Coordinates of C-alpha atoms in Angstrom, one line a residue:
M280 CA 48.8 -79.5 -13.9
P281 CA 45.2 -80.0 -14.8
Q282 CA 45.4 -80.6 -18.7
L283 CA 42.6 -79.2 -21.1
D284 CA 40.6 -81.7 -22.9
P285 CA 40.5 -80.8 -26.8
Q286 CA 37.3 -82.2 -26.8
S287 CA 35.9 -80.0 -24.3
S288 CA 34.8 -76.2 -24.4
Q289 CA 35.7 -75.8 -20.4
P290 CA 38.8 -76.3 -18.7
P291 CA 39.0 -78.7 -15.5
D292 CA 38.4 -77.0 -12.2
P293 CA 41.7 -77.6 -10.1
S294 CA 39.9 -77.2 -6.8
T295 CA 37.8 -80.2 -7.3
S296 CA 38.1 -83.7 -8.5
D297 CA 35.7 -85.8 -10.6
S298 CA 34.3 -87.5 -7.5
M299 CA 33.3 -84.0 -6.3
A300 CA 32.0 -82.2 -9.3
K301 CA 30.2 -79.2 -8.9
S302 CA 26.6 -79.0 -9.8
Y303 CA 27.0 -75.3 -10.8
Q304 CA 29.3 -73.3 -13.4
P305 CA 30.7 -70.5 -11.6
S306 CA 30.9 -67.2 -13.7
L307 CA 33.3 -64.6 -14.4
L308 CA 31.5 -61.3 -12.7
T309 CA 32.3 -58.4 -14.9
A310 CA 31.3 -54.8 -15.0
L311 CA 30.7 -54.0 -18.7
H312 CA 31.0 -50.2 -19.8
C313 CA 27.9 -49.9 -22.3
H314 CA 28.0 -46.4 -23.5
Q315 CA 26.0 -46.3 -26.7
H316 CA 26.1 -50.0 -27.4
I317 CA 22.8 -51.7 -29.2
H318 CA 21.0 -53.9 -27.1
L319 CA 18.2 -56.0 -28.6
I320 CA 15.1 -57.1 -26.7
I321 CA 13.1 -59.6 -28.3
G322 CA 9.4 -60.0 -27.1
L323 CA 6.7 -58.0 -25.4
S324 CA 7.1 -59.8 -22.0
P325 CA 6.9 -57.8 -18.9
I326 CA 10.4 -58.5 -18.3
A327 CA 11.4 -56.4 -21.6
F328 CA 11.0 -53.3 -19.2
S329 CA 13.6 -54.7 -16.8
R330 CA 15.9 -55.5 -19.9
A331 CA 15.3 -52.1 -21.2
Q332 CA 15.7 -50.1 -17.7
S333 CA 18.9 -52.1 -17.0
S334 CA 20.4 -51.2 -20.7
L335 CA 19.3 -47.1 -20.2
L336 CA 21.2 -47.3 -16.6
A337 CA 24.2 -48.5 -18.4
N338 CA 23.7 -45.7 -21.1
A339 CA 23.1 -48.4 -23.8
I340 CA 20.5 -48.0 -26.6
P341 CA 17.8 -50.7 -26.3
I342 CA 16.0 -51.7 -29.3
L343 CA 12.7 -53.7 -28.7
I344 CA 11.8 -55.9 -31.7
A345 CA 8.7 -57.6 -31.3
P346 CA 5.1 -57.4 -33.3
L347 CA 1.9 -55.8 -31.8
P348 CA -0.7 -58.8 -31.1
D349 CA -3.4 -58.9 -33.7
G350 CA -6.1 -56.4 -33.5
T351 CA -4.0 -53.8 -31.7
Q352 CA -2.7 -50.6 -33.1
S353 CA -0.1 -49.4 -30.5
V354 CA 1.7 -50.5 -27.4
E355 CA -0.9 -48.9 -25.4
D356 CA -3.7 -51.0 -27.1
A357 CA -1.2 -54.3 -26.3
G358 CA -1.2 -54.1 -22.6
V359 CA 2.8 -53.6 -22.6
H360 CA 4.1 -52.8 -19.3
H361 CA 3.2 -48.9 -18.6
N362 CA 6.8 -47.8 -17.6
L363 CA 8.1 -49.5 -21.0
V364 CA 5.1 -47.6 -23.0
T365 CA 6.4 -44.5 -21.6
L366 CA 10.3 -45.0 -22.4
I367 CA 8.7 -45.9 -26.0
N368 CA 6.8 -42.7 -26.2
E369 CA 9.5 -40.7 -25.0
G370 CA 12.0 -42.1 -27.7
R371 CA 14.1 -43.8 -25.3
V372 CA 13.3 -47.3 -26.4
K373 CA 13.1 -47.8 -30.0
H374 CA 10.2 -50.3 -30.9
L375 CA 10.3 -52.3 -34.3
N376 CA 6.6 -53.4 -34.7
R377 CA 7.6 -56.9 -36.5
A378 CA 9.4 -60.2 -36.1
F379 CA 13.0 -60.5 -35.0
N380 CA 14.7 -61.6 -38.0
P381 CA 18.2 -63.2 -36.7
E382 CA 19.8 -63.4 -40.3
K383 CA 19.9 -59.4 -40.4
D384 CA 19.0 -57.7 -37.2
P385 CA 21.9 -58.7 -35.2
F386 CA 24.4 -57.8 -38.1
E387 CA 22.6 -54.4 -39.4
L388 CA 21.4 -52.4 -36.4
G389 CA 24.6 -52.2 -34.5
R390 CA 27.0 -49.3 -34.3
D391 CA 29.3 -48.5 -37.2
E392 CA 32.5 -48.7 -35.1
V393 CA 31.8 -52.5 -34.9
G394 CA 30.7 -53.3 -38.3
K395 CA 26.8 -52.9 -37.5
V396 CA 27.2 -56.1 -35.2
V397 CA 24.8 -55.3 -32.0
D398 CA 26.4 -55.8 -28.8
A399 CA 23.8 -57.9 -26.8
V400 CA 20.5 -59.8 -27.4
F401 CA 18.0 -60.2 -24.6
V402 CA 15.3 -62.9 -25.5
V403 CA 12.3 -62.6 -23.2
S404 CA 9.3 -64.2 -24.8
T405 CA 8.8 -65.7 -28.5
P406 CA 5.1 -66.4 -28.8
E407 CA 4.2 -67.2 -32.4
G408 CA 5.2 -64.6 -34.7
T409 CA 7.9 -63.0 -32.6
L410 CA 10.4 -64.6 -34.7
A411 CA 11.1 -64.9 -38.2
P412 CA 9.5 -68.2 -40.0
G413 CA 11.8 -71.2 -39.2
W414 CA 13.7 -70.0 -36.2
T415 CA 13.6 -71.0 -32.5
R416 CA 15.0 -69.6 -29.7
E417 CA 17.6 -72.4 -29.6
R418 CA 18.7 -71.6 -33.4
V419 CA 19.0 -67.8 -32.4
A420 CA 21.4 -68.7 -29.2
E421 CA 23.5 -70.9 -31.6
L422 CA 23.8 -68.1 -34.3
C423 CA 24.9 -65.7 -31.6
R424 CA 27.4 -67.9 -30.0
R425 CA 28.9 -68.6 -33.3
N426 CA 29.4 -64.9 -34.1
R427 CA 30.3 -64.0 -30.8
I428 CA 27.4 -62.0 -29.8
P429 CA 26.5 -62.0 -26.0
I430 CA 22.9 -63.3 -25.6
N431 CA 21.0 -64.0 -22.7
V432 CA 17.4 -65.9 -23.1
L433 CA 15.0 -65.8 -20.1
D434 CA 15.0 -68.9 -18.1
S435 CA 17.0 -70.6 -20.2
P436 CA 20.8 -70.5 -19.0
Q437 CA 21.8 -73.4 -21.1
L438 CA 21.1 -70.9 -23.9
S439 CA 22.8 -67.9 -22.5
T440 CA 26.3 -66.8 -22.6
F441 CA 25.6 -64.4 -19.8
S442 CA 23.1 -63.6 -17.1
L443 CA 21.9 -60.3 -15.1
L444 CA 22.8 -60.0 -11.7
S445 CA 20.4 -58.8 -8.8
V446 CA 21.7 -55.4 -8.6
H447 CA 21.9 -52.8 -5.8
N448 CA 22.6 -49.3 -7.4
D449 CA 23.6 -46.2 -5.3
G450 CA 25.2 -43.6 -7.4
P451 CA 28.7 -45.0 -8.8
L452 CA 28.1 -48.0 -6.2
Q453 CA 27.0 -51.0 -7.6
I454 CA 26.6 -54.4 -5.8
G455 CA 25.6 -57.2 -7.9
V456 CA 24.6 -60.9 -6.7
T457 CA 24.2 -64.1 -8.4
T458 CA 23.7 -67.9 -7.4
N459 CA 24.3 -69.1 -10.8
G460 CA 20.7 -70.5 -10.9
M461 CA 20.9 -72.3 -7.8
G462 CA 19.5 -69.9 -5.6
C463 CA 15.9 -69.3 -7.5
K464 CA 14.9 -65.6 -6.0
L465 CA 17.6 -66.1 -3.1
A466 CA 20.0 -63.8 -4.7
S467 CA 17.3 -60.9 -4.4
R468 CA 17.1 -61.6 -0.9
I469 CA 21.0 -61.6 -0.3
R470 CA 21.0 -58.3 -2.2
R471 CA 18.4 -56.8 -0.2
E472 CA 20.2 -57.9 2.9
L473 CA 23.6 -56.5 1.9
A474 CA 22.2 -53.2 1.0
S475 CA 20.3 -52.8 4.3
S476 CA 23.5 -53.4 6.2
L477 CA 25.3 -50.3 4.1
P478 CA 24.9 -47.1 5.6
K479 CA 22.8 -44.6 3.9
G480 CA 24.8 -42.2 1.4
L481 CA 27.7 -44.4 0.9
G482 CA 27.4 -44.1 -2.5
E483 CA 27.5 -40.4 -2.5
A484 CA 30.6 -41.0 -0.6
C485 CA 32.5 -43.3 -3.2
E486 CA 31.7 -40.4 -5.5
R487 CA 33.0 -37.7 -3.2
L488 CA 36.1 -39.3 -2.5
G489 CA 36.5 -40.3 -6.1
R490 CA 36.5 -36.3 -6.8
V491 CA 39.0 -35.8 -4.0
R492 CA 41.3 -38.5 -5.6
R493 CA 41.0 -36.8 -9.2
R494 CA 41.7 -33.6 -7.7
I495 CA 45.3 -35.1 -6.3
I496 CA 46.0 -36.3 -9.4
E497 CA 45.4 -33.0 -11.4
E498 CA 47.7 -31.4 -8.6
G499 CA 50.4 -33.9 -9.9
E500 CA 50.8 -35.3 -6.0
V501 CA 50.5 -39.1 -7.4
P502 CA 53.1 -41.5 -6.4
E503 CA 54.1 -44.0 -8.6
Q504 CA 51.6 -46.9 -8.2
G505 CA 52.0 -50.6 -8.3
E506 CA 50.1 -52.9 -10.7
G507 CA 46.5 -53.3 -10.3
E508 CA 45.9 -50.2 -8.1
G509 CA 43.1 -48.8 -9.7
D510 CA 41.5 -52.1 -10.2
D511 CA 38.2 -52.9 -8.1
S512 CA 38.7 -56.7 -8.2
L513 CA 42.0 -56.7 -6.4
E514 CA 42.7 -56.3 -2.6
Q515 CA 44.4 -53.3 -1.3
G516 CA 48.2 -53.5 -2.3
R517 CA 51.1 -54.0 -0.3
G518 CA 52.1 -50.4 -0.4
L519 CA 49.4 -49.3 1.9
N520 CA 51.4 -49.5 4.8
R521 CA 54.9 -49.8 3.6
L522 CA 57.8 -48.0 5.2
V523 CA 58.1 -44.4 4.3
L524 CA 61.4 -42.5 4.5
E525 CA 60.8 -39.1 5.6
G526 CA 62.5 -36.4 3.6
S527 CA 62.0 -38.3 0.0
V528 CA 60.7 -36.0 -2.3
E529 CA 59.0 -38.5 -4.4
E530 CA 57.5 -40.1 -1.2
R531 CA 56.4 -36.5 0.2
K532 CA 54.5 -36.2 -3.2
G533 CA 52.3 -39.1 -2.8
R534 CA 51.2 -38.5 0.7
R535 CA 48.1 -37.2 0.0
M536 CA 47.0 -40.2 -2.1
R537 CA 48.6 -42.9 0.6
F538 CA 46.5 -40.8 3.4
L539 CA 43.1 -41.3 1.1
A540 CA 43.7 -44.9 0.6
Q541 CA 44.3 -45.1 4.6
V542 CA 40.9 -43.2 5.0
C543 CA 39.1 -45.7 2.6
E544 CA 40.8 -48.8 4.1
Y545 CA 40.4 -47.9 7.8
W546 CA 37.6 -45.3 8.6
P547 CA 34.4 -46.9 9.5
L548 CA 31.6 -46.9 6.5
K549 CA 29.4 -44.8 8.3
K550 CA 32.1 -42.4 8.8
L551 CA 32.8 -42.3 5.3
A552 CA 29.2 -42.2 4.2
G553 CA 29.0 -38.7 6.0
V554 CA 32.1 -37.6 5.3
T555 CA 32.6 -34.2 3.3
E556 CA 35.6 -33.4 0.8
D557 CA 36.4 -30.1 3.1
E558 CA 36.5 -32.6 5.8
V559 CA 39.0 -35.0 4.2
R560 CA 41.2 -32.1 3.2
A561 CA 41.1 -30.5 6.7
V562 CA 42.0 -34.0 8.1
W563 CA 44.9 -34.7 5.5
E564 CA 46.0 -31.0 6.1
G565 CA 46.6 -31.9 9.6
Y566 CA 48.2 -35.0 8.9
L567 CA 50.5 -33.7 6.6
R568 CA 51.4 -31.0 9.2
G569 CA 52.1 -33.6 12.0
E570 CA 54.6 -35.8 9.8
G571 CA 58.1 -35.8 10.3
Q572 CA 58.8 -33.6 13.3
Q573 CA 59.3 -34.2 16.7
N574 CA 60.8 -31.8 19.3
G575 CA 62.0 -29.8 16.3
T576 CA 64.3 -32.5 15.1
H577 CA 64.0 -34.6 11.9
K578 CA 63.4 -38.2 12.8
G579 CA 64.9 -39.7 9.7
Q580 CA 63.1 -43.0 9.1
Q581 CA 59.3 -43.6 10.4
N582 CA 57.1 -46.7 9.8
E583 CA 53.9 -45.3 8.2
A584 CA 51.8 -47.9 9.5
I585 CA 52.3 -46.5 13.0
L586 CA 51.9 -42.8 11.9
R587 CA 48.6 -44.0 10.2
E588 CA 47.1 -45.2 13.3
Q589 CA 48.1 -42.6 15.5
Q590 CA 46.9 -39.7 13.0
I591 CA 44.1 -41.3 11.7
R592 CA 42.5 -42.3 15.0
A593 CA 43.4 -38.9 16.6
Q594 CA 41.6 -36.9 13.5
V595 CA 38.6 -39.1 13.5
D596 CA 37.8 -38.1 17.1
Q597 CA 38.6 -34.3 16.5
N598 CA 36.8 -34.5 13.4
G599 CA 33.8 -35.9 14.9
S600 CA 33.6 -33.8 17.7
H601 CA 34.0 -30.7 15.5
T602 CA 31.4 -31.5 13.3
S603 CA 29.0 -32.3 16.2
Q604 CA 29.7 -28.8 17.5
A605 CA 29.7 -27.2 14.1
Q606 CA 26.2 -28.8 13.5
G607 CA 25.0 -27.9 17.0
L608 CA 21.8 -30.3 16.7
G609 CA 21.1 -33.3 18.3
L610 CA 18.7 -36.1 17.1
I611 CA 15.1 -36.5 17.1
I612 CA 13.6 -39.8 16.7
L613 CA 10.0 -40.5 16.4
A614 CA 9.2 -44.0 17.4
G615 CA 6.2 -46.2 17.5
S616 CA 5.9 -48.3 20.9
G617 CA 3.1 -50.8 19.4
P618 CA -0.2 -51.5 21.1
G619 CA 1.3 -51.9 24.4
H620 CA 2.7 -55.2 25.4
P621 CA 6.8 -54.5 25.5
S622 CA 7.7 -57.5 23.7
L623 CA 5.9 -56.1 20.5
L624 CA 8.5 -53.2 20.5
S625 CA 10.7 -53.2 17.6
R626 CA 14.6 -53.5 18.5
A627 CA 15.2 -50.1 16.9
T628 CA 12.8 -48.4 19.1
H629 CA 14.0 -50.5 22.3
T630 CA 17.5 -49.2 21.4
A631 CA 16.2 -45.6 21.2
I632 CA 14.5 -45.8 24.6
L633 CA 17.8 -47.1 26.5
T634 CA 19.9 -44.5 24.5
A635 CA 18.0 -41.4 24.4
D636 CA 18.9 -38.0 26.5
I637 CA 15.2 -37.4 26.9
I638 CA 12.0 -39.1 26.2
L639 CA 9.0 -37.1 25.5
A640 CA 5.9 -39.8 25.5
D641 CA 2.4 -39.6 24.5
K642 CA -0.1 -40.2 27.7
L643 CA -1.5 -43.4 26.1
V644 CA 2.2 -45.2 26.1
P645 CA 1.3 -48.2 28.8
S646 CA 3.3 -48.4 31.6
G647 CA 5.1 -51.6 30.5
V648 CA 6.8 -49.7 28.1
L649 CA 7.5 -46.8 30.1
D650 CA 9.1 -49.1 32.6
L651 CA 11.9 -49.9 30.3
I652 CA 13.1 -46.4 30.5
P653 CA 16.3 -46.0 32.2
R654 CA 16.1 -44.2 35.4
R655 CA 18.9 -41.8 34.7
T656 CA 16.6 -40.5 31.5
P657 CA 14.3 -37.7 32.1
V658 CA 10.5 -38.3 30.8
Q659 CA 7.7 -36.1 30.3
I660 CA 4.4 -37.3 29.5
A661 CA 2.0 -35.0 27.1
R662 CA -0.2 -32.9 28.8
K663 CA -3.1 -34.0 26.2
F664 CA -6.7 -34.1 27.3
P665 CA -10.0 -33.1 25.7
G666 CA -9.8 -29.5 24.4
N667 CA -6.1 -29.1 25.1
A668 CA -4.8 -31.6 22.2
D669 CA -3.5 -29.0 19.8
A670 CA -2.1 -27.1 22.9
A671 CA -0.4 -30.0 24.3
Q672 CA 0.9 -31.0 20.8
E673 CA 2.5 -27.5 20.2
E674 CA 4.2 -27.5 23.6
F675 CA 5.8 -31.2 23.1
L676 CA 6.9 -30.1 19.5
T677 CA 9.0 -26.3 21.3
L678 CA 10.2 -28.7 24.0
A679 CA 11.6 -31.4 21.5
L680 CA 13.1 -28.3 19.2
S681 CA 14.8 -26.8 22.4
H682 CA 16.4 -30.0 23.6
L683 CA 17.4 -30.8 19.9
R684 CA 19.2 -27.4 19.6
Q685 CA 21.0 -28.4 22.6
G686 CA 22.5 -31.2 20.8
K687 CA 20.5 -34.1 22.7
T688 CA 18.8 -37.2 21.3
V689 CA 15.2 -36.7 21.7
L690 CA 12.9 -39.5 21.5
R691 CA 9.2 -38.6 20.9
L692 CA 7.7 -42.0 21.8
K693 CA 4.1 -42.8 20.4
Q694 CA 1.8 -45.6 20.7
G695 CA 1.0 -47.8 17.6
D696 CA 3.0 -46.4 14.5
P697 CA 4.0 -42.8 14.2
F698 CA 2.6 -42.4 10.9
I699 CA -0.9 -44.0 11.4
Y700 CA -3.1 -41.3 13.2
G701 CA 0.1 -40.6 15.0
R702 CA 0.5 -37.3 13.6
G703 CA 4.0 -38.1 12.9
G704 CA 3.7 -36.5 9.5
E705 CA 3.0 -33.4 11.1
E706 CA 6.0 -33.4 13.5
V707 CA 8.3 -34.2 10.7
A708 CA 7.1 -31.5 8.7
F709 CA 7.7 -29.0 11.9
F710 CA 11.1 -30.0 12.4
R711 CA 11.9 -29.5 8.8
E712 CA 10.4 -26.0 8.9
H713 CA 12.3 -25.3 11.9
G714 CA 15.8 -26.1 9.8
V715 CA 16.6 -29.6 11.1
P716 CA 17.8 -31.5 8.4
E717 CA 16.5 -34.8 7.1
E718 CA 19.6 -36.6 8.6
K719 CA 18.6 -35.2 11.9
I720 CA 15.0 -36.8 11.9
V721 CA 14.5 -40.4 12.5
V722 CA 11.2 -42.3 12.1
L723 CA 11.1 -45.6 13.4
P724 CA 7.9 -47.7 12.8
G725 CA 5.7 -49.3 15.3
V726 CA 3.1 -52.2 15.4
T727 CA -0.1 -50.5 14.6
S728 CA -3.2 -51.5 16.9
A729 CA -5.1 -51.1 13.8
L730 CA -4.0 -54.2 12.6
S731 CA -2.6 -56.0 15.7
A732 CA -5.8 -55.2 18.0
P733 CA -8.1 -57.4 15.8
L734 CA -5.5 -60.0 15.9
F735 CA -5.2 -60.0 19.5
A736 CA -9.3 -60.2 19.6
G737 CA -9.0 -63.5 17.5
I738 CA -10.3 -61.1 14.3
P739 CA -8.8 -62.0 11.0
A740 CA -8.9 -58.6 9.2
T741 CA -8.7 -60.5 6.1
Q742 CA -9.8 -64.2 5.5
R743 CA -11.1 -65.7 2.0
D744 CA -14.9 -65.8 1.6
V745 CA -15.1 -63.5 4.5
A746 CA -13.2 -60.1 4.0
D747 CA -10.9 -59.2 1.0
Q748 CA -9.8 -55.9 2.0
V749 CA -9.3 -53.6 5.2
L750 CA -9.9 -49.9 5.8
I751 CA -8.3 -48.0 8.3
C752 CA -10.5 -44.8 9.6
T753 CA -10.5 -42.1 12.2
G754 CA -13.5 -41.2 14.1
T755 CA -12.4 -37.6 14.6
G756 CA -11.4 -35.3 12.1
K757 CA -9.3 -32.2 12.8
K758 CA -10.6 -29.7 15.2
G759 CA -12.8 -32.4 16.7
K760 CA -15.0 -32.3 12.9
P761 CA -16.2 -35.9 12.1
P762 CA -15.0 -37.3 8.9
A763 CA -16.9 -38.6 6.0
P764 CA -18.4 -41.9 6.8
P765 CA -17.1 -44.9 4.4
E766 CA -19.8 -46.7 2.7
Y767 CA -20.8 -50.4 3.3
V768 CA -19.0 -53.0 1.3
P769 CA -19.8 -56.5 2.5
S770 CA -16.3 -57.7 1.8
R771 CA -14.6 -54.8 3.9
T772 CA -13.2 -54.9 7.4
V773 CA -13.1 -51.3 8.8
V774 CA -11.2 -50.3 11.8
F775 CA -12.0 -46.9 13.3
L776 CA -9.4 -45.2 15.7
M777 CA -10.1 -42.4 17.9
A778 CA -14.0 -43.1 17.7
L779 CA -15.3 -44.4 21.0
H780 CA -15.7 -41.2 22.5
R781 CA -18.5 -40.5 19.9
I782 CA -19.4 -43.9 19.3
E783 CA -23.4 -42.7 19.0
G784 CA -22.8 -40.2 16.3
L785 CA -20.3 -42.5 14.1
V786 CA -22.9 -45.4 14.3
A787 CA -25.7 -42.8 13.0
E788 CA -23.5 -41.9 10.2
L789 CA -22.8 -45.6 9.2
T790 CA -26.2 -46.3 9.0
S791 CA -28.0 -43.3 8.0
P792 CA -27.7 -40.2 5.9
T793 CA -25.8 -37.3 7.4
A794 CA -27.0 -34.0 8.0
E795 CA -24.9 -32.7 5.2
E796 CA -25.9 -35.5 2.8
L797 CA -29.6 -34.6 3.5
E798 CA -29.0 -31.0 2.7
N799 CA -27.1 -31.9 -0.4
S800 CA -29.6 -34.5 -1.4
K801 CA -26.6 -37.0 -1.6
G802 CA -27.8 -39.6 0.9
G803 CA -28.8 -42.0 -1.6
N804 CA -25.3 -42.3 -3.2
R805 CA -23.8 -44.0 -0.5
A806 CA -24.4 -47.7 0.8
F807 CA -25.4 -47.3 4.3
W808 CA -24.4 -50.2 7.0
P809 CA -27.0 -52.8 8.0
I810 CA -27.5 -52.2 11.8
N811 CA -27.1 -55.9 12.5
T812 CA -23.5 -55.7 11.0
P813 CA -21.0 -57.4 13.4
C814 CA -18.6 -55.1 15.2
A815 CA -16.1 -55.3 18.3
V816 CA -14.6 -52.8 20.5
I817 CA -11.0 -53.6 21.6
E818 CA -9.7 -51.5 24.4
R819 CA -5.9 -51.7 25.5
A820 CA -4.8 -54.7 23.3
S821 CA -1.9 -56.6 24.3
C822 CA -2.3 -55.2 27.8
P823 CA -2.8 -57.5 30.7
D824 CA -6.5 -55.6 31.2
Q825 CA -7.3 -56.3 27.8
R826 CA -11.3 -56.2 27.1
V827 CA -13.1 -57.1 23.8
I828 CA -16.9 -56.2 23.5
R829 CA -18.3 -58.4 20.7
T830 CA -21.6 -57.2 19.5
T831 CA -23.4 -55.4 16.4
L832 CA -23.8 -51.8 15.2
K833 CA -27.4 -52.2 16.6
W834 CA -26.0 -52.6 20.4
V835 CA -22.5 -51.1 20.4
V836 CA -23.7 -47.6 21.6
Q837 CA -25.7 -49.3 24.5
A838 CA -22.7 -51.8 25.3
I839 CA -20.4 -49.0 25.7
E840 CA -22.5 -47.0 28.0
V841 CA -23.2 -50.1 30.3
E842 CA -19.6 -51.6 30.4
G843 CA -17.8 -48.2 30.1
S844 CA -14.6 -47.2 28.5
R845 CA -10.9 -48.6 29.0
P846 CA -8.7 -46.2 26.6
P847 CA -7.1 -46.5 24.4
G848 CA -9.7 -48.6 22.3
L849 CA -10.9 -48.9 18.6
L850 CA -14.0 -50.2 16.7
V851 CA -13.8 -53.1 14.3
V852 CA -16.8 -53.3 12.0
G853 CA -17.6 -56.1 9.6
R854 CA -18.1 -59.7 8.7
A855 CA -14.6 -60.7 10.2
C856 CA -15.7 -60.0 13.6
E857 CA -17.3 -63.2 13.7
A858 CA -15.2 -65.3 11.3
L859 CA -13.6 -67.4 14.0
W860 CA -15.8 -66.4 16.8
T861 CA -18.1 -69.2 18.2
K862 CA -21.5 -67.7 19.7
G863 CA -23.1 -69.5 22.6
G864 CA -26.1 -71.0 22.7
K865 CA -27.9 -68.2 24.2
E866 CA -28.5 -64.7 22.1
R867 CA -27.0 -61.9 23.5
S868 CA -26.7 -58.3 23.0
W869 CA -23.1 -58.3 23.5
V870 CA -20.3 -60.3 24.8
V871 CA -17.4 -58.9 27.0
E872 CA -14.0 -61.1 27.0
E873 CA -11.5 -59.9 29.7
G874 CA -7.8 -60.2 29.8
F875 CA -4.9 -61.1 27.6
R876 CA -3.3 -64.5 27.4
G877 CA -0.1 -62.9 27.0
L878 CA 3.0 -63.7 25.0
E879 CA 4.3 -66.8 27.1
W880 CA 7.1 -68.1 24.9
E881 CA 7.8 -71.0 27.4
G882 CA 4.4 -72.1 26.8
V883 CA 4.7 -71.8 23.2
E884 CA 7.9 -74.0 23.4
R885 CA 6.2 -76.6 25.4
A886 CA 3.4 -76.7 23.0
L887 CA 5.8 -77.5 20.2
E888 CA 8.0 -79.8 22.2
G889 CA 4.5 -82.0 22.7
L890 CA 4.3 -82.1 19.2
G891 CA 7.3 -84.3 18.7
E892 CA 5.5 -87.0 21.1

C-alpha cells in the first residue's frame, strides 16, 4: 500500500510509478455553494469582470479592491471594462478605491458567521500600487494558504489553491472543463464542443424533472434510498433495475420515484429536453396502471427491468405520437444552398434536402443542388419574375403554412444564406405571426455569395494594405426603390447584390450626387467613387458556367451591355479587385474570364502528394 512521505504535502499517485510520473496534478472538481460568500477581486484587469460575473452567477458578493490610475476620478475614466463599470454603478460589485491590504482585508471584509474571514481571493493584476507597500503576489498567496483562504492568482497556478473551469451554463445544468493547465485554450474548445452536442432545452428539462421529483417527495411516495442516491458524482445505483415484488406496500410507494429514475437513465436526451411535466405524469400514470396485472391474475413477482423496457418503450412511442397529433404542426426549415456548387452545401442542409416532405425552392437555386432532391419529394419552384416578386413570395409563404399545418416538414430552399438578402427574416416573422412556435422554425445558414463569389474570382475581399473592411449592400430596395449609395472609402471592398439589372443607375449614384442629394444640397457631404475604381461582375459563382468581367466603374455599364447577363450575379467594387489579378500587356476596357475550375479534390490530393517528392 502506498506510504505517505511525511515531508511531502501530496500523497503518491497509486496509479503511476516513479518512472511514469505525471506532468500534471489532477484536481478535485467540486461545485461550491457560494450564496452570500465574500469574494475579493484584486486589480483592474479586464479579467476582473469575468471573475465578478462568475461570483455573481453563484450568488456571491464580489468586492473589487484596486486604486484608480493617477489622473482619473472614476472607473469610467480609468478605462475599466464597460460591463464591470455597469455592475459597479448598479451596486452589484463594491469597489474600494485603494490598495489591497493583505494584513486586514482578508480578515475584516468577510461574513460575520465565519469570523469576518473572506471566502475567496482572486488576484487578476498587480501593477504598482495595487498591493500595500512591501507585498507581492507570492506573499499574498502564502498568507492565504497559511490561513486556509482559497486563492486564485491569474496565470500563476503554482500560487493558486484553486482554478476556475471553462463552464457551460444552462439553468441548473452546469458543465465544467479543465485541462489542469496543460491544454491552454483547449478547455474552452472542448466545452463548446460538448455544449453544442447537447439538445437545446436540456437545462430546462433538468429543472422540470427536478420539480417532478420534489412533488413526489412532498406526496410522501419516496422509497428508502441507498447511500449517494442524490450525489451527482456517483453513477446510477444498483437499485435502478433491482427485482421488485409486486404487492409490497413499501415498494409500491416508491414506484413513481423509480420510474422517474428510469426516465432519466433511459430516455434519449433529445426526448428529455422536450418533455413536459404533464407528459411525465401521463406516462408514469400509464406505467402504474399497467403494472402487476395479467388476465386479471396477480402475478406475484416481476423483474422491474423487464417492465421498464416494455413500459417505457411503449410509452415513448405512444407519447411521441400523441404529442405530434396534439401540436398538429410540422417543421419549417429555411436553408441556404450556397452560391451554387453542391459541395458547398452544409451537411445540415443536405440532410434537410434528403428528408423533407416537400421543398419550396427559389428559382435561382442551381440545378446541381436541385439534382440532390429525392425523386419522391415534391418540389415547387418560386414563380418570381420582375413585377411579381412580392406576390410570388406571398404565394410561397401561404403554401408553406398550408403544408406545415398538415404536419409536414417543409424545406424552404434559398440560394446563398437565408439572412443575407434572402428575406429569411421576413419569413421567420411571418410564421411567428401565424402562430408557428419557435421550436417549429429552423434556419440553416448557407455560404453567402457575397463573400464566396469574390473568392472564386480570385478577389480577396480583405487584404493588408489593400482593403481592411467589407460592406455588403443591395442594389435594389423595397418596391424597387434604390437604397442610399455608400460613400467612397479607399480601403473598403463593397459587394452589391441584386444590382446588375440597374447597373447604370447604380454607377451614377456612386460617382455623382443623387437627385435627392442635389435637391437637399447634401451632395458634397458624401465622398464619391472615382470613375477609375476597379470592379468585377461575378455571375453564377462556383457553377460550371461561372463568368467574371473585370473592369472599372467607367466601363462596367458598357461591358454588361456588350457581354449580356448571366444571373445570378453580383458586383464587387474596390481596390481588392486588382490585388491578385495580373493585367495583360495590352490595356483593355474589360476582361472576361469564363468557367469554373471546380472543386477537384483528387487534383488537390495529387498536388499534395507531389509536395513530398
